[in-house]
Each structure stands twice: as structure tokens, then as C-alpha cells.
CSV table of C-alpha atoms and ligand atoms in Angstrom, one decimal:
chain,number,residue,atom,x,y,z
A,1,MET,CA,30.4,-206.0,13.4
A,2,ASP,CA,32.8,-206.9,10.5
A,3,THR,CA,36.3,-208.3,11.3
A,4,LYS,CA,38.2,-205.5,9.6
A,5,THR,CA,36.5,-202.9,11.9
A,6,LEU,CA,37.1,-205.0,15.0
A,7,LEU,CA,40.8,-205.3,14.2
A,8,GLU,CA,41.0,-201.5,13.6
A,9,TRP,CA,39.4,-200.8,16.9
A,10,SER,CA,41.7,-203.3,18.6
A,11,ALA,CA,44.7,-201.5,17.2
A,12,LYS,CA,43.3,-198.2,18.3
A,13,TYR,CA,42.0,-198.9,21.8
A,14,HIS,CA,44.2,-201.6,23.3
A,15,THR,CA,47.6,-201.0,24.9
A,16,PRO,CA,50.0,-202.3,22.3
A,17,ASN,CA,51.6,-205.0,24.5
A,18,TYR,CA,50.0,-207.9,22.6
A,19,GLY,CA,51.8,-206.7,19.4
A,20,SER,CA,51.9,-210.1,17.8
A,21,ARG,CA,48.2,-210.9,18.0
A,22,ALA,CA,47.0,-213.0,15.1
A,23,PRO,CA,44.7,-211.0,12.7
A,24,ILE,CA,41.6,-213.1,13.6
A,25,CYS,CA,38.7,-212.6,16.0
A,26,LEU,CA,37.5,-215.7,17.7
A,27,VAL,CA,33.8,-215.9,18.5
A,28,ARG,CA,32.9,-219.5,19.5
A,29,GLY,CA,34.4,-222.8,20.7
A,30,ASP,CA,33.3,-226.4,21.0
A,31,GLY,CA,35.6,-229.1,22.2
A,32,VAL,CA,38.9,-228.9,20.3
A,33,ARG,CA,37.6,-226.4,17.8
A,34,VAL,CA,37.1,-222.7,17.6
A,35,TRP,CA,35.5,-220.4,15.0
A,36,ASP,CA,36.4,-216.9,14.0
A,37,SER,CA,34.2,-213.9,13.1
A,38,ASP,CA,34.3,-214.9,9.4
A,39,GLY,CA,33.1,-218.4,10.2
A,40,ARG,CA,36.4,-220.1,9.7
A,41,GLU,CA,37.0,-223.2,11.8
A,42,TYR,CA,40.3,-223.9,13.6
A,43,LEU,CA,41.7,-226.9,15.5
A,44,ASP,CA,42.9,-225.3,18.8
A,45,PHE,CA,46.2,-227.0,19.7
A,46,GLY,CA,47.1,-224.2,22.1
A,47,ALA,CA,44.0,-224.5,24.3
A,48,GLY,CA,44.5,-220.8,25.1
A,49,LEU,CA,47.9,-220.9,26.6
A,50,ALA,CA,47.6,-224.5,28.0
A,51,VAL,CA,44.4,-223.5,29.7
A,52,THR,CA,41.2,-225.2,28.4
A,53,ALA,CA,42.2,-228.8,29.3
A,54,LEU,CA,38.7,-230.1,28.8
A,55,GLY,CA,38.2,-228.2,25.6
A,56,HIS,CA,35.8,-225.4,24.9
A,57,CYS,CA,32.3,-225.4,26.4
A,58,HIS,CA,32.7,-228.8,28.1
A,59,PRO,CA,29.1,-229.7,29.2
A,60,ARG,CA,30.1,-230.3,32.9
A,61,VAL,CA,32.0,-227.0,33.0
A,62,THR,CA,29.3,-225.1,31.3
A,63,GLY,CA,26.7,-226.7,33.6
A,64,ALA,CA,28.6,-225.6,36.6
A,65,ILE,CA,29.0,-222.1,35.2
A,66,ARG,CA,25.3,-221.8,34.6
A,67,GLU,CA,24.3,-223.1,38.0
A,68,ALA,CA,26.9,-221.1,40.0
A,69,ALA,CA,26.0,-217.9,38.1
A,70,ALA,CA,22.3,-218.4,39.0
A,71,THR,CA,23.1,-219.2,42.6
A,72,LEU,CA,25.8,-217.0,44.1
A,73,LEU,CA,28.4,-215.2,42.0
A,74,HIS,CA,30.4,-213.4,44.6
A,75,VAL,CA,30.7,-212.9,48.3
A,76,SER,CA,33.9,-211.7,50.1
A,77,ASN,CA,36.3,-213.8,51.9
A,78,LEU,CA,34.9,-212.4,55.1
A,79,TYR,CA,32.4,-215.3,54.8
A,80,HIS,CA,32.7,-219.0,54.2
A,81,THR,CA,31.3,-220.6,51.1
A,82,ALA,CA,30.8,-224.3,50.4
A,83,PRO,CA,32.3,-224.4,46.9
A,84,GLN,CA,35.6,-222.8,48.1
A,85,ILE,CA,35.8,-225.3,51.0
A,86,HIS,CA,35.0,-228.3,48.8
A,87,LEU,CA,37.6,-227.2,46.3
A,88,ALA,CA,40.4,-226.8,48.9
A,89,LYS,CA,39.5,-230.2,50.3
A,90,LEU,CA,39.5,-231.8,46.8
A,91,LEU,CA,42.9,-230.3,46.0
A,92,CYS,CA,44.4,-231.5,49.3
A,93,GLU,CA,42.9,-235.0,49.0
A,94,HIS,CA,44.6,-235.3,45.6
A,95,SER,CA,48.0,-233.8,46.2
A,96,PHE,CA,50.8,-233.5,48.8
A,97,ALA,CA,49.2,-230.4,50.3
A,98,ASP,CA,47.4,-229.7,53.5
A,99,ARG,CA,46.1,-226.2,52.8
A,100,VAL,CA,45.3,-223.9,49.9
A,101,PHE,CA,45.1,-220.2,49.2
A,102,PHE,CA,43.0,-219.0,46.3
A,103,CYS,CA,43.8,-216.1,44.0
A,104,ASN,CA,43.1,-215.2,40.4
A,105,SER,CA,46.1,-215.9,38.2
A,106,GLY,CA,49.4,-217.8,37.9
A,107,ALA,CA,51.5,-214.7,38.7
A,108,GLU,CA,49.5,-214.1,41.9
A,109,ALA,CA,49.8,-217.7,42.9
A,110,ASN,CA,53.6,-217.3,42.6
A,111,GLU,CA,53.5,-214.0,44.5
A,112,THR,CA,51.8,-215.9,47.3
A,113,ALA,CA,54.5,-218.6,47.2
A,114,ILE,CA,57.2,-216.0,47.4
A,115,LYS,CA,55.6,-214.3,50.4
A,116,LEU,CA,55.0,-217.6,52.1
A,117,ALA,CA,58.7,-218.7,51.6
A,118,ARG,CA,60.0,-215.4,53.0
A,119,LYS,CA,57.7,-215.4,56.0
A,120,TYR,CA,58.3,-219.1,56.8
A,121,ALA,CA,62.1,-218.7,56.7
A,122,LYS,CA,62.0,-215.5,58.9
A,123,GLU,CA,59.8,-217.2,61.5
A,124,ARG,CA,61.6,-220.5,61.5
A,125,PHE,CA,65.2,-219.6,60.9
A,126,ALA,CA,66.5,-216.0,60.6
A,127,SER,CA,65.4,-212.6,59.5
A,128,ASP,CA,68.0,-212.3,56.8
A,129,ARG,CA,67.0,-215.6,55.1
A,130,TRP,CA,64.9,-214.3,52.2
A,131,GLU,CA,66.6,-215.3,49.0
A,132,ILE,CA,65.0,-217.5,46.4
A,133,VAL,CA,67.0,-219.5,43.9
A,134,ALA,CA,65.2,-219.8,40.5
A,135,THR,CA,66.4,-220.9,37.1
A,136,ARG,CA,67.5,-219.2,33.9
A,137,ASN,CA,65.0,-219.4,31.1
A,138,SER,CA,62.1,-219.8,33.5
A,139,PHE,CA,58.7,-218.1,33.4
A,140,HIS,CA,56.8,-217.3,36.5
A,141,GLY,CA,54.5,-214.4,35.5
A,142,ARG,CA,54.5,-210.6,34.9
A,143,THR,CA,53.8,-209.1,38.4
A,144,LEU,CA,56.9,-207.6,40.0
A,145,GLY,CA,57.7,-210.5,42.3
A,146,ALA,CA,57.0,-213.2,39.7
A,147,LEU,CA,58.9,-211.1,37.1
A,148,ALA,CA,62.0,-211.0,39.4
A,149,ALA,CA,61.7,-214.8,39.8
A,150,THR,CA,61.5,-215.2,36.0
A,151,GLY,CA,64.9,-216.0,34.5
A,152,GLN,CA,64.5,-214.1,31.2
A,153,GLU,CA,65.8,-210.6,30.9
A,154,ARG,CA,63.6,-209.8,27.9
A,155,TYR,CA,60.5,-209.7,30.2
A,156,GLN,CA,62.2,-207.6,32.8
A,157,HIS,CA,63.7,-205.0,30.4
A,158,GLY,CA,62.4,-201.5,31.2
A,159,PHE,CA,60.8,-202.4,34.5
A,160,GLU,CA,63.9,-202.3,36.6
A,161,PRO,CA,64.8,-202.2,39.4
A,162,MET,CA,63.8,-205.8,40.0
A,163,LEU,CA,62.6,-206.9,43.4
A,164,PRO,CA,65.8,-208.0,45.3
A,165,GLY,CA,66.2,-211.5,46.6
A,166,PHE,CA,66.4,-213.7,43.5
A,167,LYS,CA,69.3,-215.7,42.1
A,168,HIS,CA,69.2,-217.6,38.8
A,169,VAL,CA,71.1,-220.7,37.9
A,170,PRO,CA,71.0,-222.9,34.8
A,171,TYR,CA,68.0,-225.2,34.6
A,172,ASN,CA,68.6,-229.0,35.1
A,173,ASP,CA,71.9,-228.3,36.8
A,174,LEU,CA,72.1,-229.7,40.3
A,175,ARG,CA,75.7,-228.7,40.9
A,176,ALA,CA,74.9,-225.0,40.0
A,177,MET,CA,71.9,-225.2,42.4
A,178,GLU,CA,74.0,-226.7,45.1
A,179,ARG,CA,76.5,-223.9,44.8
A,180,ALA,CA,73.8,-221.2,44.8
A,181,ILE,CA,72.0,-222.4,48.0
A,182,ASP,CA,73.4,-220.8,51.1
A,183,ASN,CA,72.2,-219.8,54.6
A,184,ARG,CA,70.3,-216.9,53.0
A,185,THR,CA,68.2,-219.1,50.8
A,186,CYS,CA,64.6,-219.5,51.8
A,187,ALA,CA,63.4,-221.4,48.8
A,188,VAL,CA,64.1,-223.0,45.4
A,189,LEU,CA,61.5,-222.1,42.8
A,190,VAL,CA,61.3,-224.1,39.5
A,191,GLU,CA,58.9,-225.3,36.9
A,192,PRO,CA,59.0,-229.2,36.8
A,193,ILE,CA,59.1,-228.7,33.0
A,194,GLN,CA,60.0,-225.3,31.6
A,195,GLY,CA,57.0,-224.5,29.4
A,196,GLU,CA,57.2,-220.9,28.1
A,197,GLY,CA,61.0,-221.1,28.0
A,198,GLY,CA,60.9,-223.8,25.3
A,199,VAL,CA,59.5,-227.0,26.8
A,200,HIS,CA,62.6,-228.3,28.5
A,201,VAL,CA,62.2,-231.6,30.4
A,202,PRO,CA,64.8,-232.0,33.1
A,203,GLY,CA,66.6,-235.3,33.8
A,204,ASP,CA,64.9,-237.8,36.0
A,205,ASP,CA,67.3,-237.0,38.8
A,206,TYR,CA,66.6,-233.3,38.8
A,207,LEU,CA,63.5,-233.0,41.1
A,208,PRO,CA,64.7,-235.7,43.5
A,209,GLY,CA,68.1,-233.8,43.6
A,210,LEU,CA,66.4,-230.5,44.3
A,211,ARG,CA,64.3,-232.2,47.1
A,212,LYS,CA,67.5,-233.5,48.7
A,213,LEU,CA,69.2,-230.1,48.5
A,214,CYS,CA,66.2,-228.4,50.0
A,215,ASP,CA,66.0,-231.0,52.8
A,216,GLU,CA,69.7,-230.5,53.6
A,217,SER,CA,69.5,-226.7,53.7
A,218,GLY,CA,66.0,-226.1,55.1
A,219,ALA,CA,65.0,-224.2,51.9
A,220,LEU,CA,61.4,-224.8,50.7
A,221,LEU,CA,60.9,-226.5,47.3
A,222,ILE,CA,58.3,-224.5,45.4
A,223,LEU,CA,57.1,-226.1,42.2
A,224,ASP,CA,55.4,-223.8,39.7
A,225,GLU,CA,52.9,-226.2,38.1
A,226,ILE,CA,50.8,-223.5,36.5
A,227,GLN,CA,51.4,-224.9,33.1
A,228,THR,CA,52.2,-228.5,33.9
A,229,GLY,CA,49.4,-229.1,36.5
A,230,VAL,CA,45.9,-230.6,36.2
A,231,GLY,CA,46.9,-233.6,34.0
A,232,ARG,CA,48.8,-231.9,31.2
A,233,THR,CA,52.0,-234.0,31.5
A,234,GLY,CA,50.2,-237.3,31.9
A,235,ARG,CA,49.9,-237.3,35.7
A,236,LEU,CA,47.6,-235.1,37.7
A,237,TRP,CA,50.7,-233.1,38.9
A,238,CYS,CA,54.0,-233.2,37.1
A,239,TYR,CA,55.9,-233.9,40.3
A,240,GLU,CA,54.3,-237.3,40.5
A,241,HIS,CA,56.7,-238.5,37.6
A,242,ALA,CA,59.6,-237.8,39.9
A,243,GLY,CA,58.4,-239.6,43.0
A,244,VAL,CA,59.1,-236.6,45.3
A,245,GLU,CA,56.8,-233.9,46.7
A,246,PRO,CA,57.2,-230.2,46.9
A,247,ASP,CA,56.6,-228.0,50.0
A,248,VAL,CA,54.6,-225.5,48.0
A,249,MET,CA,52.9,-225.8,44.6
A,250,THR,CA,51.4,-223.0,42.5
A,251,LEU,CA,48.5,-223.6,40.0
A,252,ALA,CA,46.3,-221.6,37.7
A,253,LYS,CA,45.6,-222.0,33.9
A,254,ALA,CA,43.7,-225.3,33.6
A,255,LEU,CA,42.3,-225.4,37.1
A,256,ALA,CA,39.0,-223.9,36.2
A,257,ASN,CA,39.2,-224.6,32.4
A,258,GLY,CA,39.5,-221.0,31.4
A,259,VAL,CA,37.7,-219.1,34.2
A,260,PRO,CA,40.4,-217.1,36.0
A,261,ILE,CA,41.8,-218.8,39.1
A,262,GLY,CA,45.1,-219.2,40.9
A,263,ALA,CA,46.0,-221.4,43.9
A,264,THR,CA,49.0,-221.8,46.2
A,265,LEU,CA,49.1,-225.2,47.9
A,266,ALA,CA,51.4,-225.9,50.9
A,267,ARG,CA,52.2,-228.4,53.6
A,268,GLU,CA,50.7,-227.6,57.0
A,269,GLU,CA,53.8,-226.4,58.7
A,270,VAL,CA,54.5,-223.9,55.8
A,271,ALA,CA,50.9,-222.8,55.2
A,272,ARG,CA,50.5,-222.0,58.9
A,273,VAL,CA,52.7,-218.8,58.6
A,274,LEU,CA,50.0,-217.1,56.5
A,275,GLY,CA,48.3,-216.0,59.7
A,276,PRO,CA,45.2,-213.9,60.0
A,277,GLY,CA,45.5,-210.6,58.0
A,278,SER,CA,48.8,-211.6,56.4
A,279,HIS,CA,47.5,-212.1,52.9
A,280,GLY,CA,44.2,-211.9,50.9
A,281,SER,CA,42.4,-211.4,47.6
A,282,THR,CA,39.1,-209.8,46.8
A,283,PHE,CA,38.2,-212.2,44.1
A,284,GLY,CA,40.2,-215.3,45.3
A,285,GLY,CA,38.1,-218.4,45.3
A,286,THR,CA,34.6,-217.0,44.8
A,287,PRO,CA,31.8,-219.5,44.9
A,288,PHE,CA,31.5,-219.1,41.1
A,289,VAL,CA,35.1,-219.9,40.2
A,290,ALA,CA,35.4,-222.6,42.9
A,291,SER,CA,32.3,-224.3,41.5
A,292,VAL,CA,33.8,-224.3,38.0
A,293,ALA,CA,37.1,-225.6,39.3
A,294,ILE,CA,35.4,-228.4,41.1
A,295,ALA,CA,33.6,-229.4,37.9
A,296,THR,CA,36.9,-229.3,36.0
A,297,LEU,CA,38.9,-231.2,38.5
A,298,THR,CA,36.3,-233.9,39.2
A,299,THR,CA,35.9,-234.4,35.4
A,300,VAL,CA,39.7,-234.7,35.0
A,301,LEU,CA,39.7,-237.3,37.8
A,302,ASP,CA,36.5,-239.2,36.8
A,303,GLU,CA,37.4,-239.4,33.1
A,304,LYS,CA,41.1,-240.3,33.8
A,305,ILE,CA,42.2,-237.3,31.7
A,306,PRO,CA,45.9,-237.5,32.8
A,307,GLU,CA,46.2,-241.1,31.4
A,308,ARG,CA,44.6,-239.9,28.2
A,309,ALA,CA,47.1,-237.0,28.0
A,310,ALA,CA,49.9,-239.5,28.4
A,311,ARG,CA,48.6,-241.7,25.6
A,312,LEU,CA,47.7,-239.0,23.1
A,313,GLY,CA,51.0,-237.2,24.0
A,314,ARG,CA,52.9,-240.3,22.9
A,315,TYR,CA,50.8,-240.5,19.7
A,316,LEU,CA,51.4,-236.9,18.8
A,317,MET,CA,55.1,-236.9,19.6
A,318,ASP,CA,55.6,-240.1,17.5
A,319,GLY,CA,53.8,-238.3,14.6
A,320,LEU,CA,56.0,-235.3,15.0
A,321,ARG,CA,59.1,-237.4,15.1
A,322,ALA,CA,58.0,-239.1,11.9
A,323,LEU,CA,57.7,-235.6,10.3
A,324,ALA,CA,61.3,-234.9,11.3
A,325,GLY,CA,62.4,-237.5,8.7
A,326,THR,CA,61.1,-235.3,5.9
A,327,HIS,CA,61.6,-231.8,7.4
A,328,THR,CA,65.2,-231.3,8.4
A,329,THR,CA,64.3,-228.0,10.1
A,330,ILE,CA,62.9,-230.1,13.0
A,331,ARG,CA,65.8,-230.6,15.3
A,332,GLU,CA,64.1,-232.2,18.3
A,333,VAL,CA,60.7,-233.2,19.6
A,334,ARG,CA,60.4,-233.1,23.3
A,335,GLY,CA,57.9,-232.9,26.1
A,336,ARG,CA,55.7,-235.0,28.4
A,337,GLY,CA,52.1,-235.8,27.9
A,338,LEU,CA,50.4,-233.1,25.9
A,339,LEU,CA,53.0,-230.4,26.7
A,340,ILE,CA,55.1,-230.7,23.6
A,341,GLY,CA,57.9,-228.7,22.0
A,342,VAL,CA,59.3,-229.0,18.6
A,343,GLY,CA,62.8,-227.5,18.4
A,344,LEU,CA,63.4,-225.9,15.1
A,345,GLY,CA,66.5,-224.6,13.3
A,346,ARG,CA,64.6,-221.4,12.4
A,347,PRO,CA,62.1,-219.0,14.0
A,348,ALA,CA,58.8,-220.6,14.9
A,349,GLY,CA,56.7,-217.5,14.0
A,350,PRO,CA,56.2,-218.2,10.3
A,351,LEU,CA,55.2,-221.8,11.0
A,352,VAL,CA,52.7,-220.7,13.6
A,353,ASP,CA,51.2,-218.3,11.0
A,354,ALA,CA,51.2,-220.9,8.2
A,355,CYS,CA,49.4,-223.4,10.5
A,356,ARG,CA,46.8,-220.8,11.5
A,357,ASP,CA,46.2,-219.9,7.8
A,358,ALA,CA,45.6,-223.7,7.2
A,359,GLY,CA,43.2,-224.0,10.2
A,360,LEU,CA,45.4,-225.0,13.1
A,361,LEU,CA,46.2,-222.9,16.2
A,362,VAL,CA,49.6,-223.6,17.7
A,363,LEU,CA,51.9,-221.7,20.0
A,364,SER,CA,55.6,-220.8,20.0
A,365,ALA,CA,57.9,-221.0,23.1
A,366,GLY,CA,60.9,-218.9,22.9
A,367,GLU,CA,62.2,-218.0,19.4
A,368,GLN,CA,62.7,-221.3,17.8
A,369,VAL,CA,60.3,-223.8,19.4
A,370,LEU,CA,56.8,-224.7,18.2
A,371,ARG,CA,54.7,-225.5,21.3
A,372,LEU,CA,51.7,-227.8,21.1
A,373,THR,CA,49.4,-227.9,24.1
A,374,PRO,CA,46.0,-229.1,22.8
A,375,PRO,CA,43.0,-229.7,25.1
A,376,LEU,CA,43.6,-233.0,26.9
A,377,ILE,CA,40.4,-234.4,25.3
A,378,VAL,CA,41.9,-234.5,21.8
A,379,ASP,CA,41.7,-237.8,20.0
A,380,GLU,CA,43.8,-239.5,17.3
A,381,ARG,CA,41.9,-238.1,14.4
A,382,ASP,CA,42.4,-234.5,15.7
A,383,CYS,CA,46.1,-235.3,16.1
A,384,ASP,CA,46.3,-236.8,12.5
A,385,ARG,CA,44.6,-233.7,11.1
A,386,ALA,CA,47.0,-231.4,13.1
A,387,LEU,CA,50.0,-233.4,11.9
A,388,GLY,CA,48.8,-233.1,8.3
A,389,ILE,CA,48.5,-229.3,8.6
A,390,ILE,CA,52.0,-229.0,10.2
A,391,ASP,CA,53.5,-231.3,7.5
A,392,ALA,CA,52.0,-229.1,4.8
A,393,ALA,CA,53.1,-225.9,6.6
A,394,PHE,CA,56.7,-227.1,6.8
A,395,GLY,CA,56.5,-228.0,3.1
A,396,LYS,CA,55.1,-224.6,2.2
A,397,LEU,CA,57.8,-222.7,4.1
A,398,ALA,CA,60.5,-224.8,2.5
A,399,ALA,CA,59.2,-224.2,-1.0
B,401,LIG,C1,54.9,-221.8,34.5
B,401,LIG,C2,54.1,-220.5,34.5
B,401,LIG,N1,54.1,-219.8,35.6
B,401,LIG,C3,53.4,-218.6,35.7
B,401,LIG,C4,52.7,-218.2,34.7
B,401,LIG,C5,51.9,-216.9,34.8
B,401,LIG,O1,50.5,-217.1,34.8
B,401,LIG,P1,49.5,-215.9,34.6
B,401,LIG,O2,49.6,-215.5,33.2
B,401,LIG,O3,48.1,-216.6,34.9
B,401,LIG,O4,49.8,-214.9,35.6
B,401,LIG,C6,52.7,-218.9,33.4
B,401,LIG,C7,51.9,-218.4,32.3
B,401,LIG,O5,52.2,-218.7,31.1
B,401,LIG,C8,53.4,-220.1,33.4
B,401,LIG,O6,53.5,-220.8,32.3
């Protein structure tokens, strides 16, 4: 099928919500590269939307997919399966958590966290303690609970009324958070680095400060590590940079390197409130996806992928900062590990398009931020090539 016909059918048969889709059709991937239906090669510095941490078709992931597909694809959660048990154990052994609930996406993992926080506070404190304080400019997903938690009206517009029980305060502002927490607050929900909202890294005192506020008030600290988790920021979990632990953490994206999965991790005392029958998911943690996630996570651990992300992140950010000397439209380069934002003095869209035309896939975050989230297996040569394309794209747009 030729590309033109495919794009015509896409315009005809899809709901129009992905209006800004690039006019290419991707057919194949290998490592840090993908190819379109016309045979053009691209360096993939988006990794989906920060998903394929181990790159495309990583041999250990592909091997796990093949084996799981040929062994047992799906059984319901009415039965135990070894991969789901092993994955839960692995996650608990490598994080603060004691228990895990599996679902299928980031939004669902956050829905679970919201339900968990409400039920925990009701059982432990009072029946009217069900408010969650989240932050402006955050992104927590598109389902109605996660959308109400999201601090960006543009995503909520048209879908009102929002689920009640959410307050939003400026990000990285402990005083505002302190003022917002009261005896109706059951949880504080934040991203340890705001990803979609523009790659905003909070001050070093922010997470420790939130931990303290939560300890004093009895509110749960929920960290949305859906974008930051699984090594992206240079540690396995982003909270490790801060030296404090959350009560609940949500994961998705990179956890199975592109096979849909979500997970909500919690401390024992908190997790216990999800009693029999209180929550569930048809597809959550099937033997298939759990096997793929085990292969992903063990590879990330065995191959010290977080350390690599930290090193390559520094390399890429240094290169981008060097470009700022020539291109004055670069206002700021920020991020941690391989979650990188380039603040621009202009809309990021034309730059994203120019990079793609030159063979580099990158993302935007908000209106004026270029976001780079390459697979964590990139090397210096890939980064040099990407930097060359970005340099030329800036030059082309300035001309
Ligand atoms: C921090 C964060 N939370 C939640 C989500 C929603 O995840 P999903 O699209 O899998 O529902 C995203 C997706 O970009 C995210 O970055």
C-alpha cells in the first residue's frame, strides 16, 4: 500500500484527535532507528513518547515476546501466573514498595492511585478526607480522574464537569503546597520532573519538602513516575535523586518497552486498603506483558542503563548548550538524564518538523519546548548526529 493512500485512509477513518500527526507512516524499527513506508531512515529521539527505553526490537525484549506469545498470552486475574508474581517481586525488591497493582496505561495507574488515596484516608482518618493537591502545568493522563488531576485546562476543555476533589498549586512551590494542604487532603500528587508540561526540574528541596508536609499532615505522597521511571533520569526511579521515598508510585510507558502496561506501587499499609473486589483490570498484568516487563527491567538493571542515561544525558545537554551559543532562540537547556527540554523563544512545532524532514524524530512539550527523550541505549555518535541535525534545523529556520 502506498503512503499517500494510507494517509488518506487515516484522515478518513480515524477520529481526528491526533490532528498534528506527522505525514509519515512508520513501518520498522531497530535500536535507535526507525524507517517509514517510503524507506526513509530516522533517528528516534522521542522513543515513542519516552517509551522504548531499550530501543526498538531489543533482542531480550523480542525474545521474551516470542516466548510468552508461544506459551500463554492471556488468562484472567481469577488465576495466578508466575510472570505477574515475578514482576511484582522484582519491582518491590528494587523500589520503596511492598505491593503492586497492574493495569494497562499511565492514566489507569493514576486512577488506581487516586482510588487508593481516597480509600486509605477514609479508612484511616475521616470520610470527608478525599481531596488531592496536584500541581499546575502537570500531566497525569486523559481518563476523567487523571484528567481532573492534570493541571492544564486545555486538556479539560469540553469535558467538564471535572471530577471533584482536586486542587492545583504552582509546581516547585512548597509554600503554596503547605497552604493548600488541610484536613480534607488525602494525598499530594506530583511528577518528580514535569515532563509533558515542559520538562521542569524542581529544586533539590522540593521532594524532601513535600515528604515532610505529607508526614506532618498524614497525606500520602504519590509520585507519577510514568515518564521519569525505569532509568530515564539517570536513576532507576527519579525519587532516588531526592533521597526520599513516596507512599505510592505510578509507572507505565517504558516498563515493558512499548507493550502496554501500567502499575501502581505502594507501601504495605496503603496497599492493604485495596481489599478483595475493590479494584481490578481484565488485561492488567497478563503473563504476556509481565514477561516482557521482566525482560525489560532485568535488562535495565543488568546493563546499568540508568547510569548510561545519566552519562549520555550530560553529553547531549552539553552539546545542546553549545548550540545555544550560535542559536539565540535557545533560551535554556534543562532536564535530568535523558529527559531533556530545550526552552525556545518561539513555537517548537516548526523545529520538530524541520528535524523530521532531516531524519530526526523529536518531541515538543508545551508550546515552546523541544523535548528529547531518546532510547536510553543511545551512544555518543547518535547524539552527535542528532545535534548536527538540530543545529542545521535551527539554521534553516533562521534563514
Ligand atoms: C507523567 C505522565 N503521567 C501520565 C501519563 C499518561 O499515560 P498514558 O498515556 O499511558 O495514559 C503520561 C503520558 O504522557 C505522563 O507523561
